XYZ file of C-alpha atoms in Angstrom:
555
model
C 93.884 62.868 133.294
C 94.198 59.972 131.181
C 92.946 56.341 132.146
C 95.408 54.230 130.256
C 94.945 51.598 127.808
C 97.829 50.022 128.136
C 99.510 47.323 130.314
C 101.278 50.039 131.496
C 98.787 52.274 131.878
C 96.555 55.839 131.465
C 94.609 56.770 130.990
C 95.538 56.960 130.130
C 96.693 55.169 133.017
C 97.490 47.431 132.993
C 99.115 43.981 132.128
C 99.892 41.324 129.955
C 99.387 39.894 126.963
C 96.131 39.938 124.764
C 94.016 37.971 122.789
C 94.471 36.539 119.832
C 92.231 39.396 117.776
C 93.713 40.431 114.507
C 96.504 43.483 114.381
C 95.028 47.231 112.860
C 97.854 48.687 110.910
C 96.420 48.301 107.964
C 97.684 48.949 104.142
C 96.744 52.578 103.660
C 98.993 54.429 101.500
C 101.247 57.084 103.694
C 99.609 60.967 103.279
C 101.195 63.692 101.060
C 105.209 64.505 102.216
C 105.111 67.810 104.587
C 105.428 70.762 102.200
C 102.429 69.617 99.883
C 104.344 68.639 96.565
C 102.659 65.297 96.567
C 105.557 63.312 96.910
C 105.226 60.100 99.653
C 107.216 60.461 102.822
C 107.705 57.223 104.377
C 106.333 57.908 107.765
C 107.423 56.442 111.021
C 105.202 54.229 112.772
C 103.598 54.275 116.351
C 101.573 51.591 118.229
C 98.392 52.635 119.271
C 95.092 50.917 120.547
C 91.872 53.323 119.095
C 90.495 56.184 120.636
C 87.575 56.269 122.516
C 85.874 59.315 120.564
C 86.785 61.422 117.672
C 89.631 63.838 118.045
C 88.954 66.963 119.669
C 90.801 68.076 122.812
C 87.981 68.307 125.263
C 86.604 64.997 124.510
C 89.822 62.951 124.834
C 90.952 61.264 128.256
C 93.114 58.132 127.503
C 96.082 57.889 126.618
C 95.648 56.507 122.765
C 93.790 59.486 121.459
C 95.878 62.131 123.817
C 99.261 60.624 122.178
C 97.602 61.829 118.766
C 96.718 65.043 120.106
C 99.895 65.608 121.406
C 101.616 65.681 118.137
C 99.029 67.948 116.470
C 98.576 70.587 119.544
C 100.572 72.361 122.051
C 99.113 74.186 124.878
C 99.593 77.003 126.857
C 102.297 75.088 129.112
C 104.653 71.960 128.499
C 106.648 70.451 131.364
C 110.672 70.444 132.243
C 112.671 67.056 133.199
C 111.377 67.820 136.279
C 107.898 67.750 135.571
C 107.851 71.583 136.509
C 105.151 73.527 134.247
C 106.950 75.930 131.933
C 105.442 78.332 129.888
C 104.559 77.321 125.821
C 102.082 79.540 124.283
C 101.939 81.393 127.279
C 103.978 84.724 128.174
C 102.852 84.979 131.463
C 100.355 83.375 133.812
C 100.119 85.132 136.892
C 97.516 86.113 140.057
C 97.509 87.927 143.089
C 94.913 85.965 144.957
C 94.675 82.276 143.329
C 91.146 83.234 142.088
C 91.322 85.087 138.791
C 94.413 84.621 136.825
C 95.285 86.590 133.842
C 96.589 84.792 130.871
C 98.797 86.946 128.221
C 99.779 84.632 124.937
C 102.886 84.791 123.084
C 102.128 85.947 119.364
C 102.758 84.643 116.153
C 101.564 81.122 116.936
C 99.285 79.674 114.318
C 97.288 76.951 113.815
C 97.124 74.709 110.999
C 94.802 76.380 108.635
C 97.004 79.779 109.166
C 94.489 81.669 111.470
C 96.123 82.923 115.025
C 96.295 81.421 118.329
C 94.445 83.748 120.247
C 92.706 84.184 123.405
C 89.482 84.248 121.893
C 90.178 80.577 120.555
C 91.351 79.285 123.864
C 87.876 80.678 125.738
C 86.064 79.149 122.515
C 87.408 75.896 123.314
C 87.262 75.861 127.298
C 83.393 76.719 126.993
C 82.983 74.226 124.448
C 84.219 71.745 126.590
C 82.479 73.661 129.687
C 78.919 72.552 128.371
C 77.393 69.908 129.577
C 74.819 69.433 126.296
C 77.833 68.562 125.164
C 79.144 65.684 126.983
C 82.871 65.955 126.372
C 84.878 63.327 128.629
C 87.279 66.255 129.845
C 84.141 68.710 130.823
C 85.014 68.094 134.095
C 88.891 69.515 134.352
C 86.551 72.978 133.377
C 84.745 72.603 136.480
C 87.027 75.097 139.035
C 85.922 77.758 136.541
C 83.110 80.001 136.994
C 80.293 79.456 135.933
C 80.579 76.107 135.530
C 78.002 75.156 137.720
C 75.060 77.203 135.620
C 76.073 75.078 132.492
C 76.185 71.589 134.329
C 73.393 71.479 137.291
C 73.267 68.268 139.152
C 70.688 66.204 141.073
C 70.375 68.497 144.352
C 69.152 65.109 146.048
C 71.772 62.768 144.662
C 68.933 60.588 143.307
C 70.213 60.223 139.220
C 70.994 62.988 136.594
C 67.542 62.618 135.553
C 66.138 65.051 138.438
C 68.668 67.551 137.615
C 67.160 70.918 136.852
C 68.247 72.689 133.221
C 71.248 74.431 132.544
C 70.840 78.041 132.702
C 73.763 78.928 130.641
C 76.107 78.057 127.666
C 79.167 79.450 128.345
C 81.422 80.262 131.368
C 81.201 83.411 133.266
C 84.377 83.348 134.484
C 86.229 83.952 130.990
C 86.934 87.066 129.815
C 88.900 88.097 126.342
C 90.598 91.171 127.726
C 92.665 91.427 124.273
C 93.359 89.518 120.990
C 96.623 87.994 123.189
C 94.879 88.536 126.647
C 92.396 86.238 128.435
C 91.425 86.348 132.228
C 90.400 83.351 134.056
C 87.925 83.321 137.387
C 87.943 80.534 139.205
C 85.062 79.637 141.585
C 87.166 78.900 144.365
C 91.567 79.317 144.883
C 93.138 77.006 143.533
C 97.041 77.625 143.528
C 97.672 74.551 140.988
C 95.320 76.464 138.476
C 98.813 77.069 136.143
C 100.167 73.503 136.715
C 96.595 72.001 134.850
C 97.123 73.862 131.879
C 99.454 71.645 129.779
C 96.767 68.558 130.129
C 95.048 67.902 126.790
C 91.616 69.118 127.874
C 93.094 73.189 127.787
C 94.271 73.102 124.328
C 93.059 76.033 121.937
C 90.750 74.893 119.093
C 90.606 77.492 115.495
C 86.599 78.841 114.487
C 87.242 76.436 111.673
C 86.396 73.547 114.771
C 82.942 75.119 114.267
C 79.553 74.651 112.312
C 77.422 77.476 111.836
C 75.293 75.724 114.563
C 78.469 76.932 117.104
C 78.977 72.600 117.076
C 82.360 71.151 116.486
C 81.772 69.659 113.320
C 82.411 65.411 112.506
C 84.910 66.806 110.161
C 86.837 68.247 112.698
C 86.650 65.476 114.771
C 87.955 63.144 111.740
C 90.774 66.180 110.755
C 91.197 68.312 113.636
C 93.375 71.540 112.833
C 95.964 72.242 115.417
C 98.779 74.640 116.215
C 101.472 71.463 116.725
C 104.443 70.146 114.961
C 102.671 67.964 113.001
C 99.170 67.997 111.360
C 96.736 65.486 109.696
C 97.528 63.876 106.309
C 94.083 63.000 105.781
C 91.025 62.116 107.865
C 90.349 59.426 109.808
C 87.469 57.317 110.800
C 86.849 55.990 113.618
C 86.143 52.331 114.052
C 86.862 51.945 109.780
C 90.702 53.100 109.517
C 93.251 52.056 111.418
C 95.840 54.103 110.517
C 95.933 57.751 111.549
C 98.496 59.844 109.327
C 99.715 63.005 109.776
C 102.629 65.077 107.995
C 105.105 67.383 109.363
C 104.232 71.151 110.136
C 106.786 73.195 107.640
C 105.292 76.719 109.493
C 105.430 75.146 113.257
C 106.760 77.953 115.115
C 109.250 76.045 117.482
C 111.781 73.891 116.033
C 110.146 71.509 113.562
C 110.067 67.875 113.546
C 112.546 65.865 112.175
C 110.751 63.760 110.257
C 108.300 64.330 107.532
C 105.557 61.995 108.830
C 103.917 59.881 111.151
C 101.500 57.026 111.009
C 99.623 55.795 114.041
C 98.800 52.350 113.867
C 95.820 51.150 115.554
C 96.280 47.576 116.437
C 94.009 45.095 119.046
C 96.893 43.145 120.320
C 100.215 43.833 121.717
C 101.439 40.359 121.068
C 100.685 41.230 117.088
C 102.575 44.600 117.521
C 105.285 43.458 119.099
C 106.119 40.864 116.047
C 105.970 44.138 113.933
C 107.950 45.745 115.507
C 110.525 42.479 115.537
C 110.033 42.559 111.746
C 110.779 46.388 111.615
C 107.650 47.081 110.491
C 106.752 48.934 113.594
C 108.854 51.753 115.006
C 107.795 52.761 118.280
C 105.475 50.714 120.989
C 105.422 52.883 124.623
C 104.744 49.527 126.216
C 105.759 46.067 125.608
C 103.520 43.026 126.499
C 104.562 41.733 130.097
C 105.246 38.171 128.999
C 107.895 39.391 126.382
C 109.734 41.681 128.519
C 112.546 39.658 129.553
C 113.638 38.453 126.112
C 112.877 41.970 124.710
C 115.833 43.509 127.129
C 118.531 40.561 125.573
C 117.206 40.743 122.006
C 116.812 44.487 121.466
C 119.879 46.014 123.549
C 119.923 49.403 123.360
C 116.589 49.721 121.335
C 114.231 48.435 124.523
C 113.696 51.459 127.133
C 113.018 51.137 130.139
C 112.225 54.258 132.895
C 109.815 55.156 135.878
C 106.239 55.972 134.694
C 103.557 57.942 136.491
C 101.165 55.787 135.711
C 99.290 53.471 138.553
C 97.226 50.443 137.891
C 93.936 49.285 139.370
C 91.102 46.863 140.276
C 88.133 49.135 140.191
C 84.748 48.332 141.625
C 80.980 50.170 140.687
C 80.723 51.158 144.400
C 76.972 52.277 143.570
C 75.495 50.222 140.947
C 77.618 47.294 141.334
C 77.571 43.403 142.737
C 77.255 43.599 146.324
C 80.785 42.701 146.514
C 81.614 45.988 145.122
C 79.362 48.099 147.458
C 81.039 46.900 150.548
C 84.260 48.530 151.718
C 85.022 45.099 154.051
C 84.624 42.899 151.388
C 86.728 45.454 149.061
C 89.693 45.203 151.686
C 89.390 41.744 151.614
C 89.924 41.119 148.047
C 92.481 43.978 148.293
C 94.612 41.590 151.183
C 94.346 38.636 148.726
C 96.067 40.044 145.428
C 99.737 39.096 146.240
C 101.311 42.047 144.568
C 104.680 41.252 144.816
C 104.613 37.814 143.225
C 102.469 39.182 140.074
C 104.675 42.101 139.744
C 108.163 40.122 140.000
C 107.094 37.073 138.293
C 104.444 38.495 135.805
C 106.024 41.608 134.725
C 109.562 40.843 135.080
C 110.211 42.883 137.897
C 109.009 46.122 135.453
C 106.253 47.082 137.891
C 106.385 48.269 141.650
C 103.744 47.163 144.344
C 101.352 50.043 144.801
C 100.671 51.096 148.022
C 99.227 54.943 147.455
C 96.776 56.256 145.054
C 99.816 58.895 144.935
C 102.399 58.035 142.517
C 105.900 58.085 143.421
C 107.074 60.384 141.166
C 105.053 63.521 142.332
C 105.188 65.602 145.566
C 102.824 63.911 148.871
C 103.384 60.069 147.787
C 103.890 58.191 151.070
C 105.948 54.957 150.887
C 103.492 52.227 152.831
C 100.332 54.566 153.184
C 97.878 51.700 152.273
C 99.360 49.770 154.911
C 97.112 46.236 155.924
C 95.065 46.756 152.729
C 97.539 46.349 150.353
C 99.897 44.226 152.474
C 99.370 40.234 151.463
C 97.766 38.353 154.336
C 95.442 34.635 152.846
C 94.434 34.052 155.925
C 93.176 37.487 156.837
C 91.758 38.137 153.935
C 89.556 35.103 154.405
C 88.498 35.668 157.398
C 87.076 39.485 156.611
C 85.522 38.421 153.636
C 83.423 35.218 155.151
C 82.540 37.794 158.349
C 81.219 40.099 156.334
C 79.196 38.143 153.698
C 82.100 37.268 150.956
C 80.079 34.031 150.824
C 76.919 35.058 149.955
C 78.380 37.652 147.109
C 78.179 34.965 144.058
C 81.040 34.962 141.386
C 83.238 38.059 140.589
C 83.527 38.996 137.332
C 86.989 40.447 136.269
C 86.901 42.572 133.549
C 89.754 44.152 131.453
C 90.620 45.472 127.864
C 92.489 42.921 125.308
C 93.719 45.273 123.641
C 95.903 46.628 126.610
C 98.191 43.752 127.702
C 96.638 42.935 130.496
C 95.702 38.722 130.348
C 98.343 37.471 132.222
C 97.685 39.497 135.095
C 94.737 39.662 135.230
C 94.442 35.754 135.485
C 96.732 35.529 138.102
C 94.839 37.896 140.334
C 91.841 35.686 139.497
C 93.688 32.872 140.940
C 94.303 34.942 144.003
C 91.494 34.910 144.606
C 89.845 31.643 144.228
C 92.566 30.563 146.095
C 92.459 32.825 149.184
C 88.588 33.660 149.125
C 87.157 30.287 148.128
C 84.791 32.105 145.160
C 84.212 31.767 141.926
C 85.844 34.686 139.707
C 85.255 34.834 135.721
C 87.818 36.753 134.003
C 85.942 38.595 131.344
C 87.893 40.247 128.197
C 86.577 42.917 126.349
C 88.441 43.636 122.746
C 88.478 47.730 123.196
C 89.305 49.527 126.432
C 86.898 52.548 124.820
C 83.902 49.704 125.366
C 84.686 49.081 129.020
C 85.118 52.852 129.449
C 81.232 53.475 127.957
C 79.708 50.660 129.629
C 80.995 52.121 133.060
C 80.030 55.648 131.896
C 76.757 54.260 131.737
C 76.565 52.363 134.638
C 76.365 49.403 132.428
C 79.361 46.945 134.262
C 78.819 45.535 137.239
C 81.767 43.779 138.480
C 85.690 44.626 138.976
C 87.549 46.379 136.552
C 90.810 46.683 135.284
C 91.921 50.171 135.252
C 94.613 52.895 135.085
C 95.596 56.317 135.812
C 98.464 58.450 134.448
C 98.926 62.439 135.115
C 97.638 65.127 133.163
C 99.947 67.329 135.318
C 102.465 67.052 138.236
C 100.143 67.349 140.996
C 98.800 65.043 144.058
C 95.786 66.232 143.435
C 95.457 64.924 139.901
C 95.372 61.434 140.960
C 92.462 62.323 143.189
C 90.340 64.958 141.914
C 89.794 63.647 138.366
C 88.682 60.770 139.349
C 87.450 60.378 142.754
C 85.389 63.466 143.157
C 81.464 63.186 142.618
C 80.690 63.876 139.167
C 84.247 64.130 138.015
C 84.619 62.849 133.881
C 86.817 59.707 135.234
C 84.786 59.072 138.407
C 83.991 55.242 137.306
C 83.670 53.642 140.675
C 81.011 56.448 141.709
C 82.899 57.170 144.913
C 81.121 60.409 146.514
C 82.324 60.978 150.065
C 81.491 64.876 151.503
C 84.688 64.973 153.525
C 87.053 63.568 150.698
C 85.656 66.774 148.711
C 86.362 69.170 151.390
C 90.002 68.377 151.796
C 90.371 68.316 147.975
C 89.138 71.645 147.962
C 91.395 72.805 151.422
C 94.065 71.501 149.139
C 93.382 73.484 146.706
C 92.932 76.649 148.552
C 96.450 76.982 149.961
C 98.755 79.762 148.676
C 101.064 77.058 147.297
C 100.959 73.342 145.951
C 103.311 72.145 148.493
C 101.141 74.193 151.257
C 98.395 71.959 149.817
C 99.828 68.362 150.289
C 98.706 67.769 153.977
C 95.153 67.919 152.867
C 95.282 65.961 149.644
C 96.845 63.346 151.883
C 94.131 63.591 154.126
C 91.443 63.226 151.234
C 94.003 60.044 149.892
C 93.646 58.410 153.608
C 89.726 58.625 153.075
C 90.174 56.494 149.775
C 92.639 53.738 150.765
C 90.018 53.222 153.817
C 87.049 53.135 151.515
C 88.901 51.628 148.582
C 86.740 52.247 145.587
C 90.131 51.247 143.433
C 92.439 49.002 144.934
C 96.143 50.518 143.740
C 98.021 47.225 142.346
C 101.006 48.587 140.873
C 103.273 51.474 140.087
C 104.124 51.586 136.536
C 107.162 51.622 134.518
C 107.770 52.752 130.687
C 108.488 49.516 129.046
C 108.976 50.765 125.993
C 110.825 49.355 122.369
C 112.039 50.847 118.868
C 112.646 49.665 115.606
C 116.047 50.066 114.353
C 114.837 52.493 111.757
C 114.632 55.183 114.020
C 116.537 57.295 116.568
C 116.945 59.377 119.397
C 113.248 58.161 120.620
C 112.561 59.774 124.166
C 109.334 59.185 126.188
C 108.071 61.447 129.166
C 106.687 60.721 132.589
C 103.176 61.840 130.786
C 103.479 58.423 128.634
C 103.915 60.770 125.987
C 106.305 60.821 122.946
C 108.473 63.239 122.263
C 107.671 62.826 118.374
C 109.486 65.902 117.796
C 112.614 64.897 118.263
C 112.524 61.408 116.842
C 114.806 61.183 113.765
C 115.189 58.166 111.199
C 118.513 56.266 111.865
């Protein structure tokens, strides 16, 4: 799902402290108290860096604008402390051959502006989302549906989306409204983790208010979405001018309602900033703490700093197709991969918060294997050297590093850029860009040419969601432009088994194909390093990066 922001990733899905840019937050007056009397609730505050797009479901994939949409939506499943899918809005989701699924809804849900949940706003959305005119980030999590294929036709010669021929339809064949509470779902192929997807951000429901009489989701939408969550907005928000996003409580939320009256988000450019904030209590919640403040944060904030395993991975990315030749060359990829000394960076840098990666599985789902990247992501100087001057490294001019300031991510970054000077004998510019949303649109149009600092936390509890989403060809988060025929084909023998865990031999088949090409190189495993103010309470954070806002009461 998500490529992460953060120094501790995704995705929303990487390290260290920022720049020196000035803090969002901003002065703006909290939004009306839940119940609409007028009176100001005095909101709690979360850290946030800005979302890439407006906010509308099917065109969010980090983590900054899915932590917003998780307080205003709930989907049709939510996840148990085991990271098992359990049924939300859904009664039932069942099948008797992987390949259509029938979807019944609970009733009396509602969304914001009083209208139903129904199945005839979920298929709205998912087609929405489906069409590529459209060009929603999280089109491609649509794409096992049928029908899917008529409404986003690709290059048949692989040459550039330019040649591809024009969609022949605008919605998705494979969804059916059976009933106002009954939808059924055709999928173009099995796919036994079909249920297990269905919590990610991408399937939540959007009201007919979402829509213009052109059938468009309207800018006003995007600025005050209307969802069926515990909490919905105070006011809207724009995009690159606010940098606060409120939101009140939801008095006619049909689960048990939030325990506070509202929520600000505050959008800020630097961690560092935050963090002194949140020091000065005027910050309440940050999901991840700058690396170089870590160790002091556990001593000065006892109880109030929280640390736990994440599912989150952090990379170095390379533009496999459009990049420096560097980046095009699997050798000279291992190479630079052999020269990152993960352990030191991880211990010394992050305060022994972080894990040495060596999967593009993470540990905490079903098919990781401890070691599978074996000699690539094992230190070795001397190695390392010699693979990259046999196979051109010398001739490949400086690498440019890039990463997002407003993520965390200096300090580690620099030290893998002295890695490498050191072990490789090149030249490697560290390049800082202030908004992770920039790097992510200069990738998605083939703009960057160099490495990249990314990350990767799950939509969903599966193996296959850390290599689907964004390895396949033409997947949303596909930045490296990794395409490889037989890394498809196990994806999709993965799929096809009766169960998930009857799946696993394949996806680790289709992971061996990727830590031998190595269009990311894994650096780390993640942990939540997270921190509270002590004006609030019983502040819980899942292995989705997500939190539980719900729950979180004033102390």
């Amino acid at each position: 799902m998500r490529v992460f922001k953060g120094a501790q990733i995704i995705a929303g899905t990487a390290v260290l402290a920022l720049g020196l840019a000035a803090c969002g937050g901003g002065e703006e007056a909290p939004g009306p108290a839940a119940g609409g009397e007028g009176a100001a609730a005095t909101p709690i505050t979360v850290e946030i860096a800005e979302p890439q797009h407006e906010l509308v479901p099917g065109n969010t994939a980090e983590t900054s604008g899915a932590e917003v949409l998780n307080a205003l939506f709930i989907g049709l499943v939510n996840y148990d402390a085991d990271k098992k899918p359990i049924n939300q809005i859904a009664e039932s989701i069942t099948s008797d051959d992987q390949t259509t699924w029938t979807i019944k809804l609970k009733d009396g849900y509602k969304f914001h502006d009083g209208t139903p949940v129904d199945a005839q706003s979920f298929v709205d959305s998912w087609n929405y989302t489906a069409n590529g005119a459209n060009a929603y980030e999280a089109n491609y999590f649509m794409g096992s549906i049928a029908g899917y294929d008529e409404m986003n036709p690709v290059d048949p010669d692989g040459d550039g989306p330019q040649e591809a021929p024009a969609a022949t339809a605008t919605s998705l064949t494979g969804l059916k409204v059976v009933d106002p509470l009954t939808f059924t779902v055709e999928l173009k192929n099995p796919f036994s983790g079909f249920p297990t997807m269905l919590g990610y951000t991408a399937f939540y429901p959007m009201p007919k208010a979402a829509f213009g009489p052109d059938g468009k989701v309207t800018a006003a939408y995007g600025e005050s979405p209307i969802g069926n969550g515990p909490f919905k907005m105070a006011k809207p928000w724009k995009r690159g001018v606010d940098t606060t996003i409120s939101m009140v409580r939801n008095d006619d939320y049909t689960e048990a309602k939030a325990k506070v009256e509202a929520v600000d988000f505050k959008i800020y450019t630097d961690l560092n900033t935050a963090y002194r904030d949140l020091q000065a209590g005027n910050l309440d919640i940050m999901d991840q703490l700058p690396a170089e403040v870590i160790a002091s944060a556990k001593a000065e904030l006892g109880d109030r700093y929280i640390e736990q395993p994440s599912s989150g991975i952090g990379y170095l990315g390379f533009p496999t197709k459009v990049g420096a030749d560097y980046a095009k060359s699997p050798e000279l990829r291992k190479a630079i991969s052999m020269a990152i000394d993960r352990k030191t960076i991880t211990e010394q840098v992050f305060s022994g918060t972080r894990v040495p990666a060596d999967d593009f599985i993470s540990p905490v789902v079903a098919g990781y294997r401890q070691g599978a990247c074996g000699e690539a992501c094992t230190y070795d100087p001397v190695k390392a050297k010699e693979l990259w001057d046999s196979n051109g490294g010398a001739q490949a001019g400086t690498i440019e590093l890039g990463y997002n300031a407003d993520g965390g991510h200096k300090e580690w970054i620099e030290a893998v850029a002295n890695n490498l000077r050191t072990n490789l004998g090149v030249n490697v510019e560290p390049k800082p860009v202030e908004k992770f949303a920039t790097i992510l649109d200069d990738l998605g149009a083939d703009k960057w040419k160099g490495l990249f600092r990314m990350a990767w936390i799950m939509d969903y509890p599966s193996p296959e969601n850390y290599l689907k989403p964004i390895f396949a060809a033409n997947a949303s988060s596909n930045y490296s432009g990794f395409n490889n025929k037989e890394f498809e084909e196990l994806i999709k023998k993965g799929d096809s088994a009766a169960t998930v865990e009857e799946g696993i031999a394949a996806y680790q088949a289709a992971d061996d194909i990727l830590l031998k090409e190595l269009p990311y190189i894994p650096v780390y495993f993640y942990q939540t390093n997270a921190a509270i103010s002590g004006n609030v309470k019983n502040v819980k954070i899942d292995p989705f990066e997500r939190i539980e806002l719900v729950n979180v009461e004033k102390a």
